[in-house]
Short mmCIF file of C-alpha atoms and ligand atoms in Angstrom, two decimals:
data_model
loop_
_atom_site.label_atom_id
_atom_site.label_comp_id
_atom_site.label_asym_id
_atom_site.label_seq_id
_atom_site.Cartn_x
_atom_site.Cartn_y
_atom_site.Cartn_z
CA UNK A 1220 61.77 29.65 -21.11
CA UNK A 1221 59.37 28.80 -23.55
CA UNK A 1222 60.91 25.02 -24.09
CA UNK A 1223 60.55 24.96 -20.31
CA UNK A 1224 57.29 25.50 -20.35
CA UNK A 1225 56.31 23.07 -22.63
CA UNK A 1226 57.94 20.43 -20.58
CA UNK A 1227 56.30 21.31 -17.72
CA UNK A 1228 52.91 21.36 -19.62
CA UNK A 1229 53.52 18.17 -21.15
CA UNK A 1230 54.82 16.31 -17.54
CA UNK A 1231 51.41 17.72 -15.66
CA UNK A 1232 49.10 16.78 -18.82
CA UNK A 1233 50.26 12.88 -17.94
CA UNK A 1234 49.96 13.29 -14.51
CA UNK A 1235 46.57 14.87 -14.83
CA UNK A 1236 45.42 11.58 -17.62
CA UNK A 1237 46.52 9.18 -15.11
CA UNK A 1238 44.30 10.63 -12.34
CA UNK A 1239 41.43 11.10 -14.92
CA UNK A 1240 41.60 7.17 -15.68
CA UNK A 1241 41.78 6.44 -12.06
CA UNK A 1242 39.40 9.23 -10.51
CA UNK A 1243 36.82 9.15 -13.62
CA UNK A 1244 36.82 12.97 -13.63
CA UNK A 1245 36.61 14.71 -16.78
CA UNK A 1246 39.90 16.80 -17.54
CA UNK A 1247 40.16 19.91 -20.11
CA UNK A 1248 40.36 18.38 -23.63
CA UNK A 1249 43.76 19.74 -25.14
CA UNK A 1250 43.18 22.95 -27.47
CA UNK A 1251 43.62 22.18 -31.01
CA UNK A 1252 45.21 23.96 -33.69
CA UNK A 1253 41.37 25.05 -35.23
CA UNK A 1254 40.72 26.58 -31.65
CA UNK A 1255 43.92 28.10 -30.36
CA UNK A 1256 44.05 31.26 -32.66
CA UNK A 1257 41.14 32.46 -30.63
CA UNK A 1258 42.66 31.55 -27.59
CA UNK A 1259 44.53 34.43 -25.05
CA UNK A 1260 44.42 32.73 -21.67
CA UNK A 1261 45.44 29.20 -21.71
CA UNK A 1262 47.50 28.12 -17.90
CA UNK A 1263 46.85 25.52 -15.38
CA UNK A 1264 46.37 28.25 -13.18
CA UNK A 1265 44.85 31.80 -13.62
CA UNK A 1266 44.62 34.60 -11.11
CA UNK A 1267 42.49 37.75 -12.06
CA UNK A 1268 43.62 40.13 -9.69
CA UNK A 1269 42.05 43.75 -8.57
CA UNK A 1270 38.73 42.42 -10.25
CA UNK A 1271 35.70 43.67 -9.36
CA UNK A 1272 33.25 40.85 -9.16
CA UNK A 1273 29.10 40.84 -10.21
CA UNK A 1274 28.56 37.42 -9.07
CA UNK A 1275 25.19 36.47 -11.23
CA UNK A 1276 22.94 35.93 -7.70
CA UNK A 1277 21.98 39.74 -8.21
CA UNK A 1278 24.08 41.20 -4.83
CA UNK A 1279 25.92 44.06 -4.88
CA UNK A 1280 29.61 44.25 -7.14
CA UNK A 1281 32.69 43.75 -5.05
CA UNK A 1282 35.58 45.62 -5.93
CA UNK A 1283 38.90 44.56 -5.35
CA UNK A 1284 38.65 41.27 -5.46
CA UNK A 1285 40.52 38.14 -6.52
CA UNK A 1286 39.48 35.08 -8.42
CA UNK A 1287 41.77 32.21 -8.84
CA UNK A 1288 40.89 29.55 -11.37
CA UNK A 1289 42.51 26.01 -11.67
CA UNK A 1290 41.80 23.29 -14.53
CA UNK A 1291 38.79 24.87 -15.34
CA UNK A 1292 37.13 25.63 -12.14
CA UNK A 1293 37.08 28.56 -9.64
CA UNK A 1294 39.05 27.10 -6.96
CA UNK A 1295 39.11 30.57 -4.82
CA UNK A 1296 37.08 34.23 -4.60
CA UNK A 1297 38.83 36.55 -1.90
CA UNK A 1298 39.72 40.28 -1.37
CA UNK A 1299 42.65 40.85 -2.73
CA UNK A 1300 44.55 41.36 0.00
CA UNK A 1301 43.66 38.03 1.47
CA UNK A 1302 43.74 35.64 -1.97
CA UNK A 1303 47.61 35.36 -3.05
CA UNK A 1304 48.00 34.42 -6.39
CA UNK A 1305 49.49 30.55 -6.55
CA UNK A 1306 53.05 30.71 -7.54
CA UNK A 1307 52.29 28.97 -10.63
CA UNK A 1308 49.47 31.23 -11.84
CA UNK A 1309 49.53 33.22 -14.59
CA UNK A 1310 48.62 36.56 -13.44
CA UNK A 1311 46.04 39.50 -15.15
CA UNK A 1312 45.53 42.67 -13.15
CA UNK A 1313 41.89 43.43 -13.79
CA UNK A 1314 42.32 46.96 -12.25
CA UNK A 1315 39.43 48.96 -13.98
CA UNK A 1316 37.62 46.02 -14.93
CA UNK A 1317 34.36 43.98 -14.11
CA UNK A 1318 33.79 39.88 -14.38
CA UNK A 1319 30.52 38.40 -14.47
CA UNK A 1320 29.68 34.81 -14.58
CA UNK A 1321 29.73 33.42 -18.70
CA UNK A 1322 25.91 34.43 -20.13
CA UNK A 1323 23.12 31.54 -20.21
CA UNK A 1324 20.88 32.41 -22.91
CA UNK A 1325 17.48 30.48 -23.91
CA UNK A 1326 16.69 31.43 -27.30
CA UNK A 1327 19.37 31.17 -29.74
CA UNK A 1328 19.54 29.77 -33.01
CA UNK A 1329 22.35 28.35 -35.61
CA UNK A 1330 20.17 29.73 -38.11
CA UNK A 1331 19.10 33.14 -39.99
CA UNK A 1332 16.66 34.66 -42.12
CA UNK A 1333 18.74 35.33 -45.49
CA UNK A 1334 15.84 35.00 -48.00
CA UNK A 1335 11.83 34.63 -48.70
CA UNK A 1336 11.41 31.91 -45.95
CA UNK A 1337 14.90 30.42 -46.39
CA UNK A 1338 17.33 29.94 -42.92
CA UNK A 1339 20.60 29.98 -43.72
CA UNK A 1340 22.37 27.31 -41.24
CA UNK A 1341 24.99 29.29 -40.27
CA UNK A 1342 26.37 27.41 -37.00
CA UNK A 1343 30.07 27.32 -37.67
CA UNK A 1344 30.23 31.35 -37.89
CA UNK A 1345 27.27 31.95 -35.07
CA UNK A 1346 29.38 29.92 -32.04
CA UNK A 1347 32.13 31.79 -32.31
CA UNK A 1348 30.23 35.31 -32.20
CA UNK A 1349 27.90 33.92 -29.19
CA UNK A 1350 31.02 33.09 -27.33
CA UNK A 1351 32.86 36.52 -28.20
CA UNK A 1352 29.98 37.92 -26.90
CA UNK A 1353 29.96 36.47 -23.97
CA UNK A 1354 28.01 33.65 -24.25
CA UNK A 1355 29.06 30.15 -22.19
CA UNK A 1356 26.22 28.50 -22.45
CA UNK A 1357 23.16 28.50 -24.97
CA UNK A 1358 20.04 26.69 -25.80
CA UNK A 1359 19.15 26.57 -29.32
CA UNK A 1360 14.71 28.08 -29.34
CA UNK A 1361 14.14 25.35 -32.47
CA UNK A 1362 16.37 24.42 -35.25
CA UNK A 1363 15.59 24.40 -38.98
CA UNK A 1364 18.11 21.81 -39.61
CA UNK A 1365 18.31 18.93 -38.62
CA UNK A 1366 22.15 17.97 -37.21
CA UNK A 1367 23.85 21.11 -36.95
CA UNK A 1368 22.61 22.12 -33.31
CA UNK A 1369 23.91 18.19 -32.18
CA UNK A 1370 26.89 18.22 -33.69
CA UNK A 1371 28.15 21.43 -33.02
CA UNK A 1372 27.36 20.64 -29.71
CA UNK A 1373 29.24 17.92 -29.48
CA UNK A 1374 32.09 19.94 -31.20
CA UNK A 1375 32.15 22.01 -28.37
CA UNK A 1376 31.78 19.90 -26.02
CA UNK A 1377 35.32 17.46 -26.88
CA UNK A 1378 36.93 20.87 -27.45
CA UNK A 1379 37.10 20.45 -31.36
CA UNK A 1380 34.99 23.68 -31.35
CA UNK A 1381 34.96 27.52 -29.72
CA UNK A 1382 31.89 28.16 -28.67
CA UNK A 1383 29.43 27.79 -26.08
CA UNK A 1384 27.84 25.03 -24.36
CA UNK A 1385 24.43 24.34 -26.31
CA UNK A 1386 21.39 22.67 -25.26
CA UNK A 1387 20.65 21.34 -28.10
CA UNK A 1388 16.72 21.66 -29.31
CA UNK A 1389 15.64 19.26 -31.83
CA UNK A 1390 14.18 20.43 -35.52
CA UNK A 1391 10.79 21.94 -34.51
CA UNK A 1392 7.90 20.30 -33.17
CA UNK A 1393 4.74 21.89 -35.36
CA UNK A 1394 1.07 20.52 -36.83
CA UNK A 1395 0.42 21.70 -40.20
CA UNK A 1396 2.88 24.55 -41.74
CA UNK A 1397 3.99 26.06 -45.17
CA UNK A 1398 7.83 26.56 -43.74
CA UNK A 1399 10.28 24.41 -46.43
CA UNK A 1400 12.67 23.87 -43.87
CA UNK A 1401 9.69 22.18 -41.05
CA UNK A 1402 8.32 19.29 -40.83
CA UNK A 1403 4.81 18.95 -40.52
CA UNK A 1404 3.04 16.21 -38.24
CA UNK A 1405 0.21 14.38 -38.88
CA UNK A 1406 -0.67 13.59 -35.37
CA UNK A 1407 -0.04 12.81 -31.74
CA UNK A 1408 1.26 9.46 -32.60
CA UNK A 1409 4.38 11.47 -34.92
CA UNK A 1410 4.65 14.20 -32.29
CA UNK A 1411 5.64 11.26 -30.13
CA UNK A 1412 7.96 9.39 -32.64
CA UNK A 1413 9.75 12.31 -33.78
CA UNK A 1414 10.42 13.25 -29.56
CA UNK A 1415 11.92 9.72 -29.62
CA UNK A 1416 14.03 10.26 -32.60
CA UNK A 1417 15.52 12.87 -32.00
CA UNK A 1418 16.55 12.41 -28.43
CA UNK A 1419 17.60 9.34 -29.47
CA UNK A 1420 20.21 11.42 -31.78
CA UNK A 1421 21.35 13.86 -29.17
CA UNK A 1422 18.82 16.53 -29.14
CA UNK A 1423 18.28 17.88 -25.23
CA UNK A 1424 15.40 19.96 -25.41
CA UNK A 1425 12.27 20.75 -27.69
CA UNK A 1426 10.23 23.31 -29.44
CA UNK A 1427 6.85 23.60 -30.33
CA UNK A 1428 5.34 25.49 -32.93
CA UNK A 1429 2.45 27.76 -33.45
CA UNK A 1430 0.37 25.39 -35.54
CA UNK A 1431 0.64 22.36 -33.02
CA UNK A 1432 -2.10 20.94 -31.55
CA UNK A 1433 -3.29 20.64 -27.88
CA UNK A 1434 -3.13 16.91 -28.56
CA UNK A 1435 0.23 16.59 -30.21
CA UNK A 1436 1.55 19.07 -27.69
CA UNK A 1437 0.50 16.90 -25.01
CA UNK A 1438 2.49 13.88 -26.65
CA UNK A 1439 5.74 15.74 -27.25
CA UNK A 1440 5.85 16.70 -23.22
CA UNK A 1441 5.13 13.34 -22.73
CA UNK A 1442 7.35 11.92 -24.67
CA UNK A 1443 9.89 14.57 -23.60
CA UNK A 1444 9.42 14.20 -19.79
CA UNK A 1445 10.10 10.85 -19.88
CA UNK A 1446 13.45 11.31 -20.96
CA UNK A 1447 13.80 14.12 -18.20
CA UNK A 1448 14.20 16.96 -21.56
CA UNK A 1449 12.23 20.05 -21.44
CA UNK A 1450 9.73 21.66 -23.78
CA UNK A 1451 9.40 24.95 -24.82
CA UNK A 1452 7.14 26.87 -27.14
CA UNK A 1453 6.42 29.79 -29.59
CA UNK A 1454 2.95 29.22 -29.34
CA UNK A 1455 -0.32 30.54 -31.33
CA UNK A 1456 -2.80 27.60 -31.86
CA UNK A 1457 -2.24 26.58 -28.32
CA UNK A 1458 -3.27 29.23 -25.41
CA UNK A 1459 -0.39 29.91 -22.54
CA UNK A 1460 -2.93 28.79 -19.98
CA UNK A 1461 -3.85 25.62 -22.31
CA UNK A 1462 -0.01 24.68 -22.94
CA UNK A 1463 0.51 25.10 -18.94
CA UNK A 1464 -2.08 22.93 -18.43
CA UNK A 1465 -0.42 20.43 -20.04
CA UNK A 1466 2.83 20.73 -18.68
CA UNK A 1467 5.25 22.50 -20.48
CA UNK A 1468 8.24 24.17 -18.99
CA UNK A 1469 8.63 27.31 -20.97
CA UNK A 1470 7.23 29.58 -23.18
CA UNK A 1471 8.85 32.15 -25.67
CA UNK A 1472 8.69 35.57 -26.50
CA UNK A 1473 7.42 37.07 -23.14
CA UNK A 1474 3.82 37.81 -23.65
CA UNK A 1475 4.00 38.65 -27.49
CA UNK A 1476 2.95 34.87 -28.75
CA UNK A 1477 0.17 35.00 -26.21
CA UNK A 1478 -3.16 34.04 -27.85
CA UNK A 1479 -5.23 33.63 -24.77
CA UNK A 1480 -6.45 37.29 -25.04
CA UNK A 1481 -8.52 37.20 -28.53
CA UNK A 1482 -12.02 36.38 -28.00
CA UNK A 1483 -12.92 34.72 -30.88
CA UNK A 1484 -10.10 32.16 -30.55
CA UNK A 1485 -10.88 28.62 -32.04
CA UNK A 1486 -8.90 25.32 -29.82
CA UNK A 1487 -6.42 24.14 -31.64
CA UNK A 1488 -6.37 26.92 -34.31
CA UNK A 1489 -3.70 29.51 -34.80
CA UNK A 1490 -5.45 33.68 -35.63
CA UNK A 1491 -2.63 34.60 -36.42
CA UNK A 1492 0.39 36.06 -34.98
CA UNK A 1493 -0.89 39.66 -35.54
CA UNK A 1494 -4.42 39.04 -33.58
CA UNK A 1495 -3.13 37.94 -30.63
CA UNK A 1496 -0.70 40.84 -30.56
CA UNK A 1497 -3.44 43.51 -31.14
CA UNK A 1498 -4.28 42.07 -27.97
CA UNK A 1499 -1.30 42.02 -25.78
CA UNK A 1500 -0.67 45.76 -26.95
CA UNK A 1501 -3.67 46.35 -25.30
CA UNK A 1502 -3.75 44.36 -22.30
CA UNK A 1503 -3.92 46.12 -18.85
CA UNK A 1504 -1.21 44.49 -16.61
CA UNK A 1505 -3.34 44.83 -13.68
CA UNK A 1506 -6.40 43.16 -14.86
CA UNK A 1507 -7.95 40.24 -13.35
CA UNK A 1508 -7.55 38.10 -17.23
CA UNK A 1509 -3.93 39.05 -17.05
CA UNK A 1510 -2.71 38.52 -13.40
CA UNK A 1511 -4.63 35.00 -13.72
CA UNK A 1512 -2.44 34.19 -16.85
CA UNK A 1513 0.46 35.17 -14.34
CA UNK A 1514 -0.72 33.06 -11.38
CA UNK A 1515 -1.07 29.99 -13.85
CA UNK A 1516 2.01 29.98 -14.86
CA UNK A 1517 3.95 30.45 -12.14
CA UNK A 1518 1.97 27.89 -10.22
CA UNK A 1519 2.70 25.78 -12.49
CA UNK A 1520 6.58 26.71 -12.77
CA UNK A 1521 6.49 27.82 -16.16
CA UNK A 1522 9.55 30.04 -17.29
CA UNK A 1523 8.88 32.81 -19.51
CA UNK A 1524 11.82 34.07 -21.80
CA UNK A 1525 12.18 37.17 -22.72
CA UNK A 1526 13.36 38.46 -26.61
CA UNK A 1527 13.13 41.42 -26.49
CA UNK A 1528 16.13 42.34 -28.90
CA UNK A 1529 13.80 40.46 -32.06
CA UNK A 1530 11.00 42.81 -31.38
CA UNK A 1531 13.39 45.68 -30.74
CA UNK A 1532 14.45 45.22 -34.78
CA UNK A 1533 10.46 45.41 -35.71
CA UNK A 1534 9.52 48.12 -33.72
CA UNK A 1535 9.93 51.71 -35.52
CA UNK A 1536 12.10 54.25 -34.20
CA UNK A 1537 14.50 51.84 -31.96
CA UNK A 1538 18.47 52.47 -32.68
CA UNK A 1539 19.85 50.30 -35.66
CA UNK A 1540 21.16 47.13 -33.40
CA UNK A 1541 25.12 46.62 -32.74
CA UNK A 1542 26.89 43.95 -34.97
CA UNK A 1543 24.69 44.56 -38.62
CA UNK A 1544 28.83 45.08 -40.00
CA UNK A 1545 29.84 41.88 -39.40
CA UNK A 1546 27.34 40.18 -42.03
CA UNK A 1547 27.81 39.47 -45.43
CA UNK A 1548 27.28 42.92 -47.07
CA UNK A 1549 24.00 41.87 -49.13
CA UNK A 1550 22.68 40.56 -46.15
CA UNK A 1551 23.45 43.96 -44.35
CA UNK A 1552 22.13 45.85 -47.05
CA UNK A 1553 19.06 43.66 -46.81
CA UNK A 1554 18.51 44.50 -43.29
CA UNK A 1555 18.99 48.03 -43.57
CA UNK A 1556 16.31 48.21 -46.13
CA UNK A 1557 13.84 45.97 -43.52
CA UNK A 1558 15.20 48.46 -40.96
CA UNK A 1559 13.66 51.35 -43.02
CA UNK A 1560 10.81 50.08 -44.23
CA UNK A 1561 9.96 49.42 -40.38
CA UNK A 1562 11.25 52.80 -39.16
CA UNK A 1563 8.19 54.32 -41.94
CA UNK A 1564 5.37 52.19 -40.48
CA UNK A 1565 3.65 54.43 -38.13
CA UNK A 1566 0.48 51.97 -37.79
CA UNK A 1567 2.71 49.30 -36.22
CA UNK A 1568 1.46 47.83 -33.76
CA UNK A 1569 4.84 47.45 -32.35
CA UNK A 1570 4.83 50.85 -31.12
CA UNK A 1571 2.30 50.47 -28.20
CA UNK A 1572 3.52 46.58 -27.81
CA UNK A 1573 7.21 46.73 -27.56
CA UNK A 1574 7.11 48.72 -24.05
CA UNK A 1575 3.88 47.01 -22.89
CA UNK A 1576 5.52 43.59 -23.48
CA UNK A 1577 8.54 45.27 -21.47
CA UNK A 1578 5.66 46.05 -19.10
CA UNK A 1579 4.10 42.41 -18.76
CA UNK A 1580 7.75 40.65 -18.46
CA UNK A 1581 8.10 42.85 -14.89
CA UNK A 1582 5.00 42.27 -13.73
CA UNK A 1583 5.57 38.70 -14.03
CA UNK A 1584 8.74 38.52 -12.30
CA UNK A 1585 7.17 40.37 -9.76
CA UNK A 1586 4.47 38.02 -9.51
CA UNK A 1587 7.71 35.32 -8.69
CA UNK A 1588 7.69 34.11 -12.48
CA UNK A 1589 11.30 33.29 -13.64
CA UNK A 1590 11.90 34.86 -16.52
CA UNK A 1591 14.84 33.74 -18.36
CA UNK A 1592 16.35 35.89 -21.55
CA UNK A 1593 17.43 34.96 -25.11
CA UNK A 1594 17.81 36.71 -28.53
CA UNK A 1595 15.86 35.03 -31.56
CA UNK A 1596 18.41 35.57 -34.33
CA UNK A 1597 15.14 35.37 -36.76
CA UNK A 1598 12.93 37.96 -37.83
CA UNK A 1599 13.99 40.17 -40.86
CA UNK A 1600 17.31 39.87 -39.64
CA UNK A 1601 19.45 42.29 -37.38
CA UNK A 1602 19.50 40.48 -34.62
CA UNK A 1603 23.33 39.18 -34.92
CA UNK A 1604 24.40 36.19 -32.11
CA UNK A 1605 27.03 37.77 -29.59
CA UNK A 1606 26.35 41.50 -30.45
CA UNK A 1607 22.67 41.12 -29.49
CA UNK A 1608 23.28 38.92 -26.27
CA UNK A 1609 24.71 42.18 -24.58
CA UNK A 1610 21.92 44.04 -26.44
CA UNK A 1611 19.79 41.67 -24.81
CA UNK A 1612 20.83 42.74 -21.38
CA UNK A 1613 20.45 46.32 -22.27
CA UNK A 1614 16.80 45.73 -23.00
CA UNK A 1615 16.31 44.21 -19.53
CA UNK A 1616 17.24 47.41 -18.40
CA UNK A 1617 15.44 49.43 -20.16
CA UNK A 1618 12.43 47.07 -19.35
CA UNK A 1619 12.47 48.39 -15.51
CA UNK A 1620 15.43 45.78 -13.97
CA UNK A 1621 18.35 47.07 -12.38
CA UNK A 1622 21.94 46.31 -14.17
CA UNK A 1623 22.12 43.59 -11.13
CA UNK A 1624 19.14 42.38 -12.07
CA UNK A 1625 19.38 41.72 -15.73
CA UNK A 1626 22.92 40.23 -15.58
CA UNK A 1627 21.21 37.70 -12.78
CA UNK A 1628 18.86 36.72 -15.48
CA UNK A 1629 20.93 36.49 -18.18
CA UNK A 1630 23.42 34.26 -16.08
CA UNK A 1631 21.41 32.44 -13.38
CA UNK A 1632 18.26 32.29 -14.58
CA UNK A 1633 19.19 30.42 -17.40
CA UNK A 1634 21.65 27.73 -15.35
CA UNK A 1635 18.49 27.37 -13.55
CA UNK A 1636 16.19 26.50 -15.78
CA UNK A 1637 18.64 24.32 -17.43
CA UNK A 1638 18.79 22.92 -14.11
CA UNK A 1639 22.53 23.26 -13.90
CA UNK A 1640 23.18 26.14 -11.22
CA UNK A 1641 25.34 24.37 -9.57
CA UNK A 1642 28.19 24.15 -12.10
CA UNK A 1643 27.40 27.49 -14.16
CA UNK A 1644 25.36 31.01 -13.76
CA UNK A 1645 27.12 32.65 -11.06
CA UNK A 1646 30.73 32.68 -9.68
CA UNK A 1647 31.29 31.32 -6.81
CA UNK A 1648 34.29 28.63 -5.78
CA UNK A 1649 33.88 25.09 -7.13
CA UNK A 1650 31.64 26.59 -10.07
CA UNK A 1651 33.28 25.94 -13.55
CA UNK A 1652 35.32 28.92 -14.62
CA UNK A 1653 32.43 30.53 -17.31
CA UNK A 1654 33.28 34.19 -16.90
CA UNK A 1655 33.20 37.35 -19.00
CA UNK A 1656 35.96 40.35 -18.19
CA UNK A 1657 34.03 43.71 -19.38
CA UNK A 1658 35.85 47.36 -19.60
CA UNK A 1659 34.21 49.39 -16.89
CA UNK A 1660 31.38 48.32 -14.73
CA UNK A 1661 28.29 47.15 -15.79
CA UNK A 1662 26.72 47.39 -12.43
CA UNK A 1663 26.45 51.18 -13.33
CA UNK A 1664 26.57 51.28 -16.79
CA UNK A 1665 25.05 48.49 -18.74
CA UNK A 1666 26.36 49.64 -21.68
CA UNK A 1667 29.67 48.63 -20.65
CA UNK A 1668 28.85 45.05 -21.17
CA UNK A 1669 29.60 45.15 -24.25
CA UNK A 1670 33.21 46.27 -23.66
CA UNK A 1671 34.12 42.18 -23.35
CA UNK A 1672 38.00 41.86 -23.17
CA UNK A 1673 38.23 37.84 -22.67
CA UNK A 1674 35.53 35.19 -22.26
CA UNK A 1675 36.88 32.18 -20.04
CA UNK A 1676 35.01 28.66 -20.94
CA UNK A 1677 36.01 25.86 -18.66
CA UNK A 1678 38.93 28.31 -17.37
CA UNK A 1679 40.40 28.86 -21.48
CA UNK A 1680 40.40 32.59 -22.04
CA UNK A 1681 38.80 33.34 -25.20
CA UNK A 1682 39.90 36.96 -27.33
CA UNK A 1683 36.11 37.89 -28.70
CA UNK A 1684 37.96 40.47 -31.48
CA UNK A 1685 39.89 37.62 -32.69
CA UNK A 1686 36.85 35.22 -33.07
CA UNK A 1687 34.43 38.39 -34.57
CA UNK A 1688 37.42 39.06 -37.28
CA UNK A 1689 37.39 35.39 -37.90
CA UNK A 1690 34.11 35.57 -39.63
CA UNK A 1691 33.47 39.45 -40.46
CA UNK A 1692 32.04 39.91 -43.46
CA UNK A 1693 31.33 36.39 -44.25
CA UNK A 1694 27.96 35.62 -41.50
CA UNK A 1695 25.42 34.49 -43.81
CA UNK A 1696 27.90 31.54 -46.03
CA UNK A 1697 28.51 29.59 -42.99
ZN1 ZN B 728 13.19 31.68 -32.34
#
């Protein structure tokens, strides 16, 4: 049986490479030995059966439904009844069960706080927990090290690798700093050679800084644009309005790294993080200052992500965040100690900020701002890649969304503003088989999303317990 099988495998795999040198099209790279202990679902042909399906575009669940999934697409979505498993499919009764498209998340990094202004890189053990928790596609929000974000995402990408796809952002683009691991540019002209450089390497997107300049910030979206990438920013020095102004596509942190509020601000100069965050705490959302912000940037088609699960991990009183066990115990023990200290500070201004930032987020989405949704694995820790995505979604939530809602930004949103909805962020036939299977429905409970039983990349079912065990205990070496 199992001999036969092999064959069989072996006779399509050379019918499939002859088409691929005559057709062009990309096949499914052959699992290697490094990947397949992670791997559960590996056929041709998969049917989930009895599914019910939360397609990303924010309708209604449909129960009872049947998704079939050949070479790595979704080649049919039917009732049940009416979508017949091929005979060669391998068959999984989701009975009980919920898929959603693969998560597309914005603000992710290979990196993580593990001493006094020191990022561990920590890529090799951070892919697989993104992708066992659900993540098909990422975009790294700055890196603090220079290759890992390209070449991991070229490991993924020839199947060497589990993990998601990754946009890959280039090493920060900032003016003067004191970080060790950032470089610090002199001026407009570097801003624009270190754009070219790094592209030139493989990098597909950028981030800016909270010490850049209006001037250098100008030259990196030039420099950018012309080589169709996108820029993003954590901004301080620059205002939101100022950095819309000049073009760029997205902004981090909701409203928190908003510095267009303090009074006193000087161009080009940063007050520091905790200024402008006095003043976001106490921004009315209805105020003329605030719904201008709103209307500028959505004229101006500038996405907004949300990180809300960083902020969650500074703000006292929230629960202790999922996945803290699966770090290297002095790095645990670390956390828990930030974790107190922030669960004593009763002046934070986190307090009042955390749910107005919630607050702001809505208002722009109502206002038609896309708001797109990430995690920011930075901070004083806690905020651990895979465990946090689905925290991430939680948050949304909690912020005022419906479940519908916040799974449509954490899965469309994203393929939008990556400008690749049409292969990835919902499920739909022809659409590359990116989906998670969740325990229980998440259209109800949210919570239930992080019940994830396989994650399918590229139609290869992925078994998140194996890839978490994989590296338990050991996040924060590699
Ligand atoms: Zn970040």
């Amino acid at each position: 049986m199992m001999l036969r099988r092999l064959i069989v495998c072996t006779v399509s795999g050379v019918v499939a490479a002859v088409a691929a040198v005559t057709t062009g099209v990309a096949q499914r790279p052959p699992i290697p030995n490094s990947v397949k202990p992670f791997v559960s679902v590996d056929a041709p042909v998969v049917a989930l059966v009895n599914a019910r399906v939360i397609d990303g575009t924010g309708g209604p669940a449909r129960t009872d439904h049947t998704l079939i999934l050949r070479d790595g697409r979704i080649a049919a979505l039917g009732e049940t009844a009416r979508t017949p498993p091929p005979p060669d499919a391998r068959v999984i009764d989701l009975a009980g069960k919920t898929v959603i498209p693969g998560l597309v998340m914005l603000h992710e990094h290979l990196y993580y706080p593990v001493g006094p202004g020191v990022y561990g890189q920590l890529g090799q053990s951070f892919v697989r927990l993104y992708l066992a928790g659900g993540v098909t596609t990422m975009r790294t929000g700055g890196n603090m090290n220079g290759f890992m974000d390209l070449n991991l995402k070229r490991g993924v990408e020839e199947g060497r690798v589990a993990g998601p796809a990754i946009d890959a952002t280039a090493p920060y683009v900032n003016g003067a700093n004191t970080f060790v691991q950032m470089r610090s540019m002199a001026d407009a002209d570097e801003a624009r050679r270190q754009v070219a450089y790094w592209a030139d390497m493989g990098a597909t997107s950028f981030k800016a800084y909270m010490q850049i300049s209006r001037a250098q910030l100008g030259a990196v979206i030039q420099e950018a644009h012309k080589r169709g990438l996108k820029v993003t920013g954590h901004l301080c020095s620059v205002t939101y309005a100022e950095a819309a102004g000049l073009g760029i596509d997205n902004l981090e942190h909701g409203f928190f790294a908003a510095t267009d509020f303090v009074t006193d601000k000087q161009p080009d100069v940063c007050p520091g993080q905790g200024g402008g965050q006095q003043t976001i705490a106490a921004l009315d959302e209805g105020s003329p200052g605030f719904r201008a912000l709103v209307r500028t940037l959505v004229d101006r088609r500038v996405a907004l992500t949300s990180t809300l699960t960083i902020f969650e991990t500074l703000t006292p009183g929230r629960p202790m965040p999922p996945g803290v066990d699966v770090l290297l115990p002095l790095l645990r023990e670390q956390f828990e100690q930030n974790y107190r200290r922030t669960a004593d500070n009763t002046a934070s201004v986190y307090r009042e900020l955390f749910p107005k930032a919630m607050a702001l987020e809505r208002a722009f989405v109502k206002a038609g701002g896309l708001l797109v949704v990430g995690t920011d694995p930075t901070g004083g820790g806690g905020v651990v890649p895979g465990f946090a995505n689905q925290r991430a979604v939680e948050l949304l939530v909690e912020a005022g969304f419906s479940p519908l809602e916040a799974i449509s930004i954490a899965t469309l949103n994203g393929a939008r503003y990556l400008g690749r909805e049409a292969a990835i962020g919902t499920i739909a036939p022809g659409k590359q088989a990116d989906l998670v299977v969740v325990d229980g429905d998440p259209s109800r409970a949210i919570a239930d999303i992080r019940k994830v039983e396989t994650v399918f990349r590229l139609g290869v079912g992925y078994d998140p317990k194996a890839l978490v065990a994989s590296v338990t205990g050991r996040v924060g070496l590699w």
